[in-house]
XYZ file of C-alpha atoms in Angstrom:
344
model
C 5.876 -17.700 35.330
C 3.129 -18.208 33.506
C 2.363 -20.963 30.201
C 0.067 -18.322 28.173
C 2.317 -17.113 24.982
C 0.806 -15.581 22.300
C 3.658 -17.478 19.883
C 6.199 -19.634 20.010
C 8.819 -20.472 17.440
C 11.985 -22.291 16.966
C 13.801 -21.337 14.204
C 17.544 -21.746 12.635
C 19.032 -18.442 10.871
C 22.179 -16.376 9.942
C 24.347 -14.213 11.315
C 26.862 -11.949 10.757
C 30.638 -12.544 11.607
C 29.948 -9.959 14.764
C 26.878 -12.392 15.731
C 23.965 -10.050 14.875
C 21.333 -11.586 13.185
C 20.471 -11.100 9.615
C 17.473 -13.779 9.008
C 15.498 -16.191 11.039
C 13.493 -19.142 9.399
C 10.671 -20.807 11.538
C 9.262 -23.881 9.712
C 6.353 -24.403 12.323
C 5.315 -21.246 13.896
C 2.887 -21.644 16.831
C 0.124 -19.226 17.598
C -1.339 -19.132 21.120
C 0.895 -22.677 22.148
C -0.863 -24.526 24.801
C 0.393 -24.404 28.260
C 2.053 -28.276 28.337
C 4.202 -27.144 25.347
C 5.384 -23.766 27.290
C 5.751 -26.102 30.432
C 7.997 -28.486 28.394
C 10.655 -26.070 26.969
C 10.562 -23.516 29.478
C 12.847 -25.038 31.806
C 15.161 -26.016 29.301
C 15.799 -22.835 27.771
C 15.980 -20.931 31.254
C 12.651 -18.792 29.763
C 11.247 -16.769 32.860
C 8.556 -14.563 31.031
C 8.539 -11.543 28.608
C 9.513 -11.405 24.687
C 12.392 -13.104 24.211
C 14.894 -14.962 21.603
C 16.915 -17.112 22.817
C 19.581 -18.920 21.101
C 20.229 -22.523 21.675
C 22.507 -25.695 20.687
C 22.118 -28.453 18.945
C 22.079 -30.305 22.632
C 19.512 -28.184 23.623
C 17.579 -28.882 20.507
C 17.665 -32.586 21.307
C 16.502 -32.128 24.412
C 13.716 -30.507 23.672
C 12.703 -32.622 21.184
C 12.687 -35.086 23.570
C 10.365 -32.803 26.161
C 8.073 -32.085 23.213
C 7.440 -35.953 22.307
C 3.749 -36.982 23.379
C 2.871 -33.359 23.870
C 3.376 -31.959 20.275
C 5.043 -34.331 17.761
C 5.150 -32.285 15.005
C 7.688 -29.895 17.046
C 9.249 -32.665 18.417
C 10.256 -33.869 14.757
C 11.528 -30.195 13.896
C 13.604 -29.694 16.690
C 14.992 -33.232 15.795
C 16.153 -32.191 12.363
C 17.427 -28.926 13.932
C 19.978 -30.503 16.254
C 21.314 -31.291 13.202
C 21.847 -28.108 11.842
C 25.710 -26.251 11.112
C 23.966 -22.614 11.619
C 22.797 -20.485 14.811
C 19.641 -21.740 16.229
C 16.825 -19.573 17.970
C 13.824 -20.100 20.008
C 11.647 -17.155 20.333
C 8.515 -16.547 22.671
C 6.323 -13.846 22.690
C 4.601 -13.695 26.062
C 2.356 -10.571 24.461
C 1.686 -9.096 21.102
C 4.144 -6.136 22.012
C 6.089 -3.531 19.799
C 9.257 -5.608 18.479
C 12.394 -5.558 20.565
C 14.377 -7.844 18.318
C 15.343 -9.296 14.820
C 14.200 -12.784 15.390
C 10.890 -11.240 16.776
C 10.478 -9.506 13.798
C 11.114 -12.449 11.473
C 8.819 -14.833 14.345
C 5.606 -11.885 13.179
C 6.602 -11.941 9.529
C 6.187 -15.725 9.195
C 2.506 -15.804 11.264
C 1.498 -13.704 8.347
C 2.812 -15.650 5.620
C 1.523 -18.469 7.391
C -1.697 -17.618 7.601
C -2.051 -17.633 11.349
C -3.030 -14.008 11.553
C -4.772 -11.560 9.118
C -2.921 -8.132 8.266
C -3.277 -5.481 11.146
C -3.738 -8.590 13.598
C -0.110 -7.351 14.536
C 1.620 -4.934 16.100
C 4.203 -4.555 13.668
C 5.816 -1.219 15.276
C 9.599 -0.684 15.638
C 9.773 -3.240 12.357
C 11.875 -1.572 10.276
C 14.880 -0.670 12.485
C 14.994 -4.682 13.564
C 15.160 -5.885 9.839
C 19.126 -5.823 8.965
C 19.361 -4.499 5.099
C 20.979 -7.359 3.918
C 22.530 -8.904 0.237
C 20.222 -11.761 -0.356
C 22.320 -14.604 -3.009
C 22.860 -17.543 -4.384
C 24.930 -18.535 -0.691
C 21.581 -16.869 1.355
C 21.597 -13.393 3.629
C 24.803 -11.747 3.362
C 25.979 -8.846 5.670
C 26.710 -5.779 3.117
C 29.672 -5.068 4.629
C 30.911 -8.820 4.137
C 29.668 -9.304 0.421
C 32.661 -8.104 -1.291
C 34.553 -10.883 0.896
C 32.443 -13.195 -0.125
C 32.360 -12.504 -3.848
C 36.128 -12.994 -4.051
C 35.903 -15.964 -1.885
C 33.681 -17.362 -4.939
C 35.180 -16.545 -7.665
C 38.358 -18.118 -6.078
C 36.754 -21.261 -5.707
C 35.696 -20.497 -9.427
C 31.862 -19.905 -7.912
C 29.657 -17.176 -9.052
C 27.980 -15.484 -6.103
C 24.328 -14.214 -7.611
C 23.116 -11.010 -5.697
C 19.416 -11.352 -5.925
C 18.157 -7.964 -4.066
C 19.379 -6.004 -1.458
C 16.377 -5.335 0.967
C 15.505 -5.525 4.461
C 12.358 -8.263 3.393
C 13.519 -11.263 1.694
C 10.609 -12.597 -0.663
C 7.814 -14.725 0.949
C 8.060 -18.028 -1.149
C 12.086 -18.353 0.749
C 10.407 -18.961 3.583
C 6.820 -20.274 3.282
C 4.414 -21.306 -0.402
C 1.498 -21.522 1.120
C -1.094 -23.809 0.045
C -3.724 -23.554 -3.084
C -1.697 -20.299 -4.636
C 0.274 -19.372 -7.595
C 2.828 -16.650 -7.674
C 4.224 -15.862 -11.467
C 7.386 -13.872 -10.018
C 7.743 -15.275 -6.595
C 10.385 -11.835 -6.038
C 7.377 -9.739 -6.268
C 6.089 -11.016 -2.866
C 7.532 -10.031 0.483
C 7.940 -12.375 3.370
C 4.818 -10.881 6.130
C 2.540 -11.144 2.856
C -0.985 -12.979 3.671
C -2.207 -15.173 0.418
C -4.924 -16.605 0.904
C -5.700 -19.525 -1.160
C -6.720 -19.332 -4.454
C -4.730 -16.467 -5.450
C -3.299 -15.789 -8.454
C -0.254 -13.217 -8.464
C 0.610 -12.370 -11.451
C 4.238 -11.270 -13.230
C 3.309 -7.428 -12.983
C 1.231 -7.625 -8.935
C 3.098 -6.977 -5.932
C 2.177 -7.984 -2.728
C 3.886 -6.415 1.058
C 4.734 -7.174 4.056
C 1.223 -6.827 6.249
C -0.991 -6.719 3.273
C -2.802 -9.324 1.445
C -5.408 -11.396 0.010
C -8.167 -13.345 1.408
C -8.696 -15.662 -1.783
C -9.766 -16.530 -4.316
C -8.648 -13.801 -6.339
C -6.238 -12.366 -8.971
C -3.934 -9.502 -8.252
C -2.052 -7.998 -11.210
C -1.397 -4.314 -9.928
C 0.496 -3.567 -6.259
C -0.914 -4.663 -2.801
C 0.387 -2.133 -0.396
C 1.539 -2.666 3.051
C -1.832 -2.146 5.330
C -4.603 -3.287 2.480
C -6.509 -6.573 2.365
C -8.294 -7.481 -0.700
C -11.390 -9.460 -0.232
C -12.994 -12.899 -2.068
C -12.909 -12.509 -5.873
C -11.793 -9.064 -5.896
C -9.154 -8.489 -9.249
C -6.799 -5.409 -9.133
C -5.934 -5.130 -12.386
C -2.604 -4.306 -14.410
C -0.955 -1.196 -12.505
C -3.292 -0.438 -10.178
C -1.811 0.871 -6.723
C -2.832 1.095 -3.425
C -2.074 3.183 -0.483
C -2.614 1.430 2.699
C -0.614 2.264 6.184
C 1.611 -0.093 8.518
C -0.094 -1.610 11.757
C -0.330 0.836 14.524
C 0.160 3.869 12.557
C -2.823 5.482 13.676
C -4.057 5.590 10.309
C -7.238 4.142 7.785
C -6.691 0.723 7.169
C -7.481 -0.221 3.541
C -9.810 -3.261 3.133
C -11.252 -4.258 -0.139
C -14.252 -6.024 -0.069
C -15.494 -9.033 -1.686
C -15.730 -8.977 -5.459
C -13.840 -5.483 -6.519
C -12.554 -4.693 -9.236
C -9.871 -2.057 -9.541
C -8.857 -0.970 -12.651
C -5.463 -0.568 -14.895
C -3.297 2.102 -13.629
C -6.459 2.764 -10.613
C -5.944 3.430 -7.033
C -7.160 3.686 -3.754
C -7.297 5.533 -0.502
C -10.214 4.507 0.948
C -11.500 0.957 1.914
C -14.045 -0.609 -0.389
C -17.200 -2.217 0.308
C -18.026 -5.630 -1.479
C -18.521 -5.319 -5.546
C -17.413 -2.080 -5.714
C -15.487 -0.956 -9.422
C -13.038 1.490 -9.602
C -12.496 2.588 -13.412
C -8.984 2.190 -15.442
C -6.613 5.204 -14.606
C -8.562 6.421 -11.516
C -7.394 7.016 -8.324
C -9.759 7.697 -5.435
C -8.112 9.167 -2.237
C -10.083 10.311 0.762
C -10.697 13.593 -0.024
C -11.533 13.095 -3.503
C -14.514 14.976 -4.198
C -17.335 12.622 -5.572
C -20.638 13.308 -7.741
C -23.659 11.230 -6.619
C -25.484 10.114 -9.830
C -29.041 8.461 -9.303
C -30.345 5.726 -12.098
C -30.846 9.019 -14.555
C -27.221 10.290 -14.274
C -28.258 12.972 -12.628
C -26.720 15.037 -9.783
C -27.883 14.192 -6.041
C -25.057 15.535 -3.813
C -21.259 16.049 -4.279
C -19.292 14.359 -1.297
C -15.599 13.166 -0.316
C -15.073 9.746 -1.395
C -14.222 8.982 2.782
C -18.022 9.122 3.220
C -18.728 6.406 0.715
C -15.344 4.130 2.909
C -17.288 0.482 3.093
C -20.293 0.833 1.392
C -21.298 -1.673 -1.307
C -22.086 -2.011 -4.833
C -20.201 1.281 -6.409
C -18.963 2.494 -9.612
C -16.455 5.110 -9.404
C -16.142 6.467 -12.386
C -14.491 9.897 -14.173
C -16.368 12.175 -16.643
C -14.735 12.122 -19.421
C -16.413 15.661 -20.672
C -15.944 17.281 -17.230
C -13.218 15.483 -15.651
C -15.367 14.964 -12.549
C -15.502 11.891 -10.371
C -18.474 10.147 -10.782
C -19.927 7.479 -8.527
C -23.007 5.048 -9.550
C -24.555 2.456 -6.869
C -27.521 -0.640 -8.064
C -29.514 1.172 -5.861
C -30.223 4.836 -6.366
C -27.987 7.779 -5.293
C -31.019 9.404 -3.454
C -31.262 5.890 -1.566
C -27.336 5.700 -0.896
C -27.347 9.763 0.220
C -30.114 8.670 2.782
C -28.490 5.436 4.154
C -24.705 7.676 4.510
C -26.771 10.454 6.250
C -28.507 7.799 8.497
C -25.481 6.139 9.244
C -23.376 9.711 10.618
């Protein structure tokens, strides 16, 4: 067998009353664990290779706690406090960054994002969505839909109110990790597999999904699709939306570059280059057709907006005589038009 994972995680979770998980939380997710670690806790929890999750006691917990000491202390001390713990435990190991075979997989790839130990589309996310459980998520945690009603008379008997929060298959990010140097004005507004980097500022009206993210600093006050990164002191303002596309689709991935500024009510289908504005109200797909303009507003070529995917320093812009899309660079159109043609 060999030591190499690409992650390691030992986490403590929920299950239904039939034993199927519904949530997995991993305080200290590892990425690429070094080979005395996988050496240590191999043996103990009978791993022989592949993706697997594999539940565990609290005896097993201590004793590999006790295999961990001197090698990694920090996971020593977890596993410590987990052999305390009254609910199912789970270690999971990813051998290879594979499509998902399993709930606490799923959960193990959603928290290296959140984490900040990979970048969105540094995963292969695929087969996500059938793995996460839709689940009632409370005041009393992850609930099993077909168990809530139980539970909500169970409550009240005990004269308890049993809060339903959302009912989702993502629970929101800040459950399970805040990471450092951010602030987050409506915390539900942020899914667990969100990347924020630090220095962003969410704010009560921005969204942010699973696989998409921020590098930081920025602010983000519109929506953050799944599949689109937004660069160093870009701001997506007030309703914007963007249309990026899960890992492994086969689709464009939508960056934004460094210093963008999207608009109110704006959009985007195309990755942006660094300091590029897009206008209040616009959306700009791929096969939006664009008007060069050179430094006299006048007309140099009409393109789709896909050829102008990365490059820096644009204004996309709408006539408001013509209804055209417009697009302005610092340098001149004619200079722009020369460097696309040179680059195809």
């Amino acid at each position: 067998m060999s030591t190499s994972l690409f992650s390691l995680a030992f986490g403590v979770g929920t299950q239904n009353r039939q034993g199927t998980w519904l949530e997995v939380f991993y305080a200290l997710p590892l990425l690429n664990p070094s080979a005395e670690i996988v050496a240590a806790v191999a043996p103990i929890l009978g791993y022989t290779g592949g993706n697997q999750a594999i539940a565990f006691n609290t005896d097993l917990s201590s004793r590999l706690a006790n295999a961990l000491k001197g090698i990694d202390d920090a996971q020593a001390a977890l596993l410590t406090r987990l052999a305390e713990s009254h609910n199912p435990l789970v270690a999971t190991l990813l051998a290879e960054d594979a499509a998902l075979t399993s709930t606490p997989e799923a959960y193990l790839k959603l928290h290296l994002l959140s984490h900040r130990l990979v970048k969105p589309h540094g995963l292969s996310l695929a087969g996500v969505f059938p793995l996460l459980p839709n689940v009632a998520w409370t005041s009393q945690g992850a609930i099993d839909l077909g168990e809530l009603a139980e539970r909500q008379l169970e409550a009240r008997l005990k004269g308890q109110f049993l809060e339903v929060f959302s009912v989702d298959k993502f629970p929101k990010m800040t459950d399970y990790v805040v990471p450092a140097g951010v602030r987050i004005a409506d915390t539900a507004r942020v899914r667990l597999g969100a990347y924020i980097g630090e220095g962003t500022t969410v704010m009560h009206e921005g969204f942010v999904n699973f696989n998409g993210g921020t590098e930081g600093p920025g602010m983000i006050e519109g929506r953050v699709s799944a599949g689109v990164f937004v660069g160093k002191g870009s701001d997506l303002g007030g309703g914007c939306s963007t249309m990026g596309t899960l890992s492994g689709g086969g689709n464009m991935v939508i960056k934004v570059g460094e210093g963008c500024l999207i608009g109110a009510n704006a959009g985007i289908g195309i990755p942006l280059g660094d300091r590029n504005t897009v206008e209040a109200g616009l959306y700009v797909t791929a096969g939006t057709k664009v008007a060069l303009l050179d430094d006299k507003n006048e007309l140099v070529k009409v393109v789709k907006a896909r050829e102008l995917a990365g490059q820096p320093d644009l204004l996309f812009r709408r006539n408001s005589q013509t209804g055209a899309v417009e697009c302005k660079s610092h340098k001149s159109a004619i200079e722009l038009n020369e460097a696309l043609h040179a680059h195809n």
